[in-house]
Amino acid sequence: MLGIDPGLTRCGVGVVDVDRSRRGTLVHVGVIRSSQDAEIGDRLAIVAAGIRAVIAEHRPDAVAVERVFAQQNTHTVMGTAQASGVALLIASESGLPAATHTPSEVKAAVTGYGAADKRQVQTMIARILRLEALPQPADAADALAIALCHAWRRGGPAAPGQHALTPAQRAWAAAERVART
């Protein structure tokens, strides 16, 4: 599973393997960087090349991208939306299923609290993936959190004697169904 925290200056990418018992293992984490002084097309090309390289090297089975949300800084949200579009396009071109998740969805999945701060997310990612240090920078931790969120939310086969979703995940899915009606 490839998680992407889209951005033009820093685009976090994280690949995790999640086994049948929902245990995550770090495969790759990094940040694709582009200069703020470069032209927008060049910056998007750098992001695209970085994502393609991660897909080619690690061959994830799906891609999850943080959903763009409205911010007061429209310049920032535009760059994030453009990088997100590039990520979704590359997933499609690579034949990979892709999904988006809101920041609060991701935070709730990995910390249990949808308004968790960056440090809380980094701390939980380090615990979940059994890392000796917090993933740095925060964009890298966010990419791993997005990957884990999607892997856990998409369900899939459970190990014998286990439910496909944890009790918390089943409650979350039920609450989402109610909210949509």
mmCIF file of C-alpha atoms in Angstrom:
data_model
loop_
_atom_site.group_PDB
_atom_site.id
_atom_site.type_symbol
_atom_site.label_atom_id
_atom_site.label_comp_id
_atom_site.label_asym_id
_atom_site.label_seq_id
_atom_site.Cartn_x
_atom_site.Cartn_y
_atom_site.Cartn_z
ATOM 1 C CA MET A 1 0.000 0.000 0.000
ATOM 2 C CA LEU A 2 1.374 3.380 -1.053
ATOM 3 C CA GLY A 3 0.260 6.424 0.911
ATOM 4 C CA ILE A 4 0.828 9.904 -0.472
ATOM 5 C CA ASP A 5 0.689 13.195 1.421
ATOM 6 C CA PRO A 6 0.512 15.514 -1.603
ATOM 7 C CA GLY A 7 2.427 18.746 -1.797
ATOM 8 C CA LEU A 8 4.599 20.655 -4.220
ATOM 9 C CA THR A 9 7.491 21.520 -1.919
ATOM 10 C CA ARG A 10 7.327 18.279 0.074
ATOM 11 C CA CYS A 11 5.288 15.280 -1.092
ATOM 12 C CA GLY A 12 5.389 12.505 1.482
ATOM 13 C CA VAL A 13 5.400 8.917 0.219
ATOM 14 C CA GLY A 14 5.153 5.831 2.370
ATOM 15 C CA VAL A 15 4.804 2.161 1.528
ATOM 16 C CA VAL A 16 3.606 -0.358 4.105
ATOM 17 C CA ASP A 17 2.751 -4.018 4.072
ATOM 18 C CA VAL A 18 -0.259 -4.917 6.191
ATOM 19 C CA ASP A 19 -0.785 -8.582 6.986
ATOM 20 C CA ARG A 20 -4.015 -10.473 7.556
ATOM 21 C CA SER A 21 -3.967 -9.625 11.259
ATOM 22 C CA ARG A 22 -3.717 -5.873 10.424
ATOM 23 C CA ARG A 23 -0.086 -5.635 11.526
ATOM 24 C CA GLY A 24 1.836 -3.045 9.523
ATOM 25 C CA THR A 25 5.451 -3.196 8.408
ATOM 26 C CA LEU A 26 7.450 -0.323 6.966
ATOM 27 C CA VAL A 27 8.664 -0.927 3.412
ATOM 28 C CA HIS A 28 9.682 2.585 2.331
ATOM 29 C CA VAL A 29 9.266 6.157 3.451
ATOM 30 C CA GLY A 30 10.483 9.354 1.898
ATOM 31 C CA VAL A 31 9.742 12.860 0.748
ATOM 32 C CA ILE A 32 9.806 14.080 -2.836
ATOM 33 C CA ARG A 33 11.087 17.660 -2.794
ATOM 34 C CA SER A 34 10.916 20.446 -5.349
ATOM 35 C CA SER A 35 12.186 23.995 -5.202
ATOM 36 C CA GLN A 36 9.692 26.769 -4.589
ATOM 37 C CA ASP A 37 11.575 28.755 -7.229
ATOM 38 C CA ALA A 38 10.967 26.217 -10.004
ATOM 39 C CA GLU A 39 8.154 26.553 -12.537
ATOM 40 C CA ILE A 40 4.896 24.769 -11.606
ATOM 41 C CA GLY A 41 5.184 22.316 -14.509
ATOM 42 C CA ASP A 42 8.714 21.375 -13.468
ATOM 43 C CA ARG A 43 7.627 20.918 -9.857
ATOM 44 C CA LEU A 44 4.750 18.647 -10.858
ATOM 45 C CA ALA A 45 7.124 16.666 -13.097
ATOM 46 C CA ILE A 46 9.439 16.131 -10.102
ATOM 47 C CA VAL A 47 6.514 14.898 -7.993
ATOM 48 C CA ALA A 48 5.370 12.607 -10.818
ATOM 49 C CA ALA A 49 8.846 11.149 -11.352
ATOM 50 C CA GLY A 50 9.228 10.505 -7.625
ATOM 51 C CA ILE A 51 5.876 8.719 -7.356
ATOM 52 C CA ARG A 52 6.597 6.649 -10.471
ATOM 53 C CA ALA A 53 9.963 5.624 -9.017
ATOM 54 C CA VAL A 54 8.360 4.474 -5.738
ATOM 55 C CA ILE A 55 5.713 2.478 -7.624
ATOM 56 C CA ALA A 56 8.330 0.879 -9.895
ATOM 57 C CA GLU A 57 10.612 -0.072 -7.019
ATOM 58 C CA HIS A 58 8.072 -1.217 -4.417
ATOM 59 C CA ARG A 59 5.104 -2.356 -6.551
ATOM 60 C CA PRO A 60 2.272 -1.459 -4.125
ATOM 61 C CA ASP A 61 -1.166 -3.009 -4.624
ATOM 62 C CA ALA A 62 -3.054 0.279 -4.165
ATOM 63 C CA VAL A 63 -2.544 4.006 -3.696
ATOM 64 C CA ALA A 64 -4.154 6.241 -1.073
ATOM 65 C CA VAL A 65 -3.876 10.020 -1.240
ATOM 66 C CA GLU A 66 -4.791 12.586 1.385
ATOM 67 C CA ARG A 67 -7.926 14.389 0.213
ATOM 68 C CA VAL A 68 -7.451 18.080 -0.376
ATOM 69 C CA PHE A 69 -9.439 20.270 1.977
ATOM 70 C CA ALA A 70 -10.152 23.982 1.923
ATOM 71 C CA GLN A 71 -7.582 26.147 3.616
ATOM 72 C CA GLN A 72 -7.376 29.878 4.003
ATOM 73 C CA ASN A 73 -4.182 29.927 1.947
ATOM 74 C CA THR A 74 -5.537 29.327 -1.585
ATOM 75 C CA HIS A 75 -2.016 29.222 -3.047
ATOM 76 C CA THR A 76 -1.147 26.262 -0.803
ATOM 77 C CA VAL A 77 -4.406 24.421 -1.474
ATOM 78 C CA MET A 78 -3.946 24.821 -5.246
ATOM 79 C CA GLY A 79 -0.477 23.282 -5.151
ATOM 80 C CA THR A 80 -1.708 20.464 -2.947
ATOM 81 C CA ALA A 81 -4.640 19.811 -5.283
ATOM 82 C CA GLN A 82 -2.341 19.762 -8.309
ATOM 83 C CA ALA A 83 0.053 17.295 -6.649
ATOM 84 C CA SER A 84 -2.934 15.183 -5.579
ATOM 85 C CA GLY A 85 -4.195 15.083 -9.161
ATOM 86 C CA VAL A 86 -0.782 13.966 -10.387
ATOM 87 C CA ALA A 87 -0.712 11.174 -7.777
ATOM 88 C CA LEU A 88 -4.190 9.940 -8.729
ATOM 89 C CA LEU A 89 -3.331 10.070 -12.435
ATOM 90 C CA ILE A 90 -0.160 8.029 -11.935
ATOM 91 C CA ALA A 91 -2.064 5.456 -9.888
ATOM 92 C CA SER A 92 -4.555 5.096 -12.730
ATOM 93 C CA GLU A 93 -1.834 4.903 -15.379
ATOM 94 C CA SER A 94 -0.142 2.201 -13.281
ATOM 95 C CA GLY A 95 -3.354 0.183 -13.084
ATOM 96 C CA LEU A 96 -3.577 0.620 -9.320
ATOM 97 C CA PRO A 97 -6.796 1.269 -7.431
ATOM 98 C CA ALA A 98 -6.705 4.665 -5.760
ATOM 99 C CA ALA A 99 -8.643 6.280 -2.937
ATOM 100 C CA THR A 100 -8.601 9.523 -1.006
ATOM 101 C CA HIS A 101 -9.014 10.030 2.724
ATOM 102 C CA THR A 102 -9.538 13.241 4.680
ATOM 103 C CA PRO A 103 -6.933 14.326 7.223
ATOM 104 C CA SER A 104 -9.403 13.745 10.077
ATOM 105 C CA GLU A 105 -10.192 10.238 8.776
ATOM 106 C CA VAL A 106 -6.492 9.396 8.713
ATOM 107 C CA LYS A 107 -5.826 10.846 12.156
ATOM 108 C CA ALA A 108 -8.789 8.981 13.640
ATOM 109 C CA ALA A 109 -7.625 5.724 12.069
ATOM 110 C CA VAL A 110 -4.115 5.857 13.496
ATOM 111 C CA THR A 111 -4.568 7.789 16.751
ATOM 112 C CA GLY A 112 -8.245 7.334 17.599
ATOM 113 C CA TYR A 113 -8.690 11.121 17.518
ATOM 114 C CA GLY A 114 -9.590 13.005 14.340
ATOM 115 C CA ALA A 115 -7.996 16.257 15.508
ATOM 116 C CA ALA A 116 -4.649 14.772 16.566
ATOM 117 C CA ASP A 117 -1.605 16.961 16.030
ATOM 118 C CA LYS A 118 1.431 16.110 13.887
ATOM 119 C CA ARG A 119 3.461 14.842 16.845
ATOM 120 C CA GLN A 120 0.670 12.468 17.933
ATOM 121 C CA VAL A 121 0.459 11.034 14.407
ATOM 122 C CA GLN A 122 4.233 10.595 14.228
ATOM 123 C CA THR A 123 4.274 8.893 17.637
ATOM 124 C CA MET A 124 1.505 6.457 16.730
ATOM 125 C CA ILE A 125 3.075 5.632 13.362
ATOM 126 C CA ALA A 126 6.342 4.832 15.132
ATOM 127 C CA ARG A 127 4.471 2.538 17.550
ATOM 128 C CA ILE A 128 2.310 0.858 14.916
ATOM 129 C CA LEU A 129 5.258 0.159 12.618
ATOM 130 C CA ARG A 130 7.636 -0.612 15.505
ATOM 131 C CA LEU A 131 10.114 2.104 14.507
ATOM 132 C CA GLU A 132 12.951 3.188 16.771
ATOM 133 C CA ALA A 133 12.502 6.867 15.879
ATOM 134 C CA LEU A 134 9.643 9.096 14.782
ATOM 135 C CA PRO A 135 9.362 9.299 10.993
ATOM 136 C CA GLN A 136 10.653 12.688 9.823
ATOM 137 C CA PRO A 137 9.547 15.053 8.462
ATOM 138 C CA ALA A 138 5.844 15.077 9.331
ATOM 139 C CA ASP A 139 4.978 14.655 5.621
ATOM 140 C CA ALA A 140 6.628 11.222 5.713
ATOM 141 C CA ALA A 141 4.668 10.194 8.809
ATOM 142 C CA ASP A 142 1.459 11.474 7.209
ATOM 143 C CA ALA A 143 2.094 9.362 4.093
ATOM 144 C CA LEU A 144 2.519 6.247 6.251
ATOM 145 C CA ALA A 145 -0.640 7.125 8.188
ATOM 146 C CA ILE A 146 -2.589 7.482 4.922
ATOM 147 C CA ALA A 147 -1.347 4.087 3.744
ATOM 148 C CA LEU A 148 -2.296 2.414 7.034
ATOM 149 C CA CYS A 149 -5.687 4.124 7.137
ATOM 150 C CA HIS A 150 -6.530 2.848 3.674
ATOM 151 C CA ALA A 151 -5.217 -0.655 4.302
ATOM 152 C CA TRP A 152 -7.297 -0.935 7.467
ATOM 153 C CA ARG A 153 -10.422 0.643 5.967
ATOM 154 C CA ARG A 154 -10.540 -1.424 2.825
ATOM 155 C CA GLY A 155 -10.998 -4.570 4.856
ATOM 156 C CA GLY A 156 -10.083 -7.721 3.029
ATOM 157 C CA PRO A 157 -9.644 -11.265 4.179
ATOM 158 C CA ALA A 158 -9.052 -11.798 7.849
ATOM 159 C CA ALA A 159 -6.909 -14.438 9.424
ATOM 160 C CA PRO A 160 -8.815 -17.574 10.455
ATOM 161 C CA GLY A 161 -10.856 -16.909 13.578
ATOM 162 C CA GLN A 162 -10.668 -13.123 13.184
ATOM 163 C CA HIS A 163 -13.160 -10.548 11.914
ATOM 164 C CA ALA A 164 -12.274 -8.669 8.724
ATOM 165 C CA LEU A 165 -12.582 -5.403 10.682
ATOM 166 C CA THR A 166 -11.726 -4.613 14.270
ATOM 167 C CA PRO A 167 -14.626 -3.648 16.583
ATOM 168 C CA ALA A 168 -13.557 0.016 16.343
ATOM 169 C CA GLN A 169 -13.464 -0.199 12.537
ATOM 170 C CA ARG A 170 -16.929 -1.816 12.460
ATOM 171 C CA ALA A 171 -18.305 0.960 14.713
ATOM 172 C CA TRP A 172 -16.685 3.584 12.507
ATOM 173 C CA ALA A 173 -18.190 2.040 9.345
ATOM 174 C CA ALA A 174 -21.636 1.915 10.993
ATOM 175 C CA ALA A 175 -21.391 5.580 12.027
ATOM 176 C CA GLU A 176 -20.395 6.529 8.463
ATOM 177 C CA ARG A 177 -23.418 4.657 7.064
ATOM 178 C CA VAL A 178 -25.738 6.524 9.435
ATOM 179 C CA ALA A 179 -24.123 9.877 8.566
ATOM 180 C CA ARG A 180 -24.713 9.274 4.832
ATOM 181 C CA THR A 181 -28.449 8.682 5.291
#
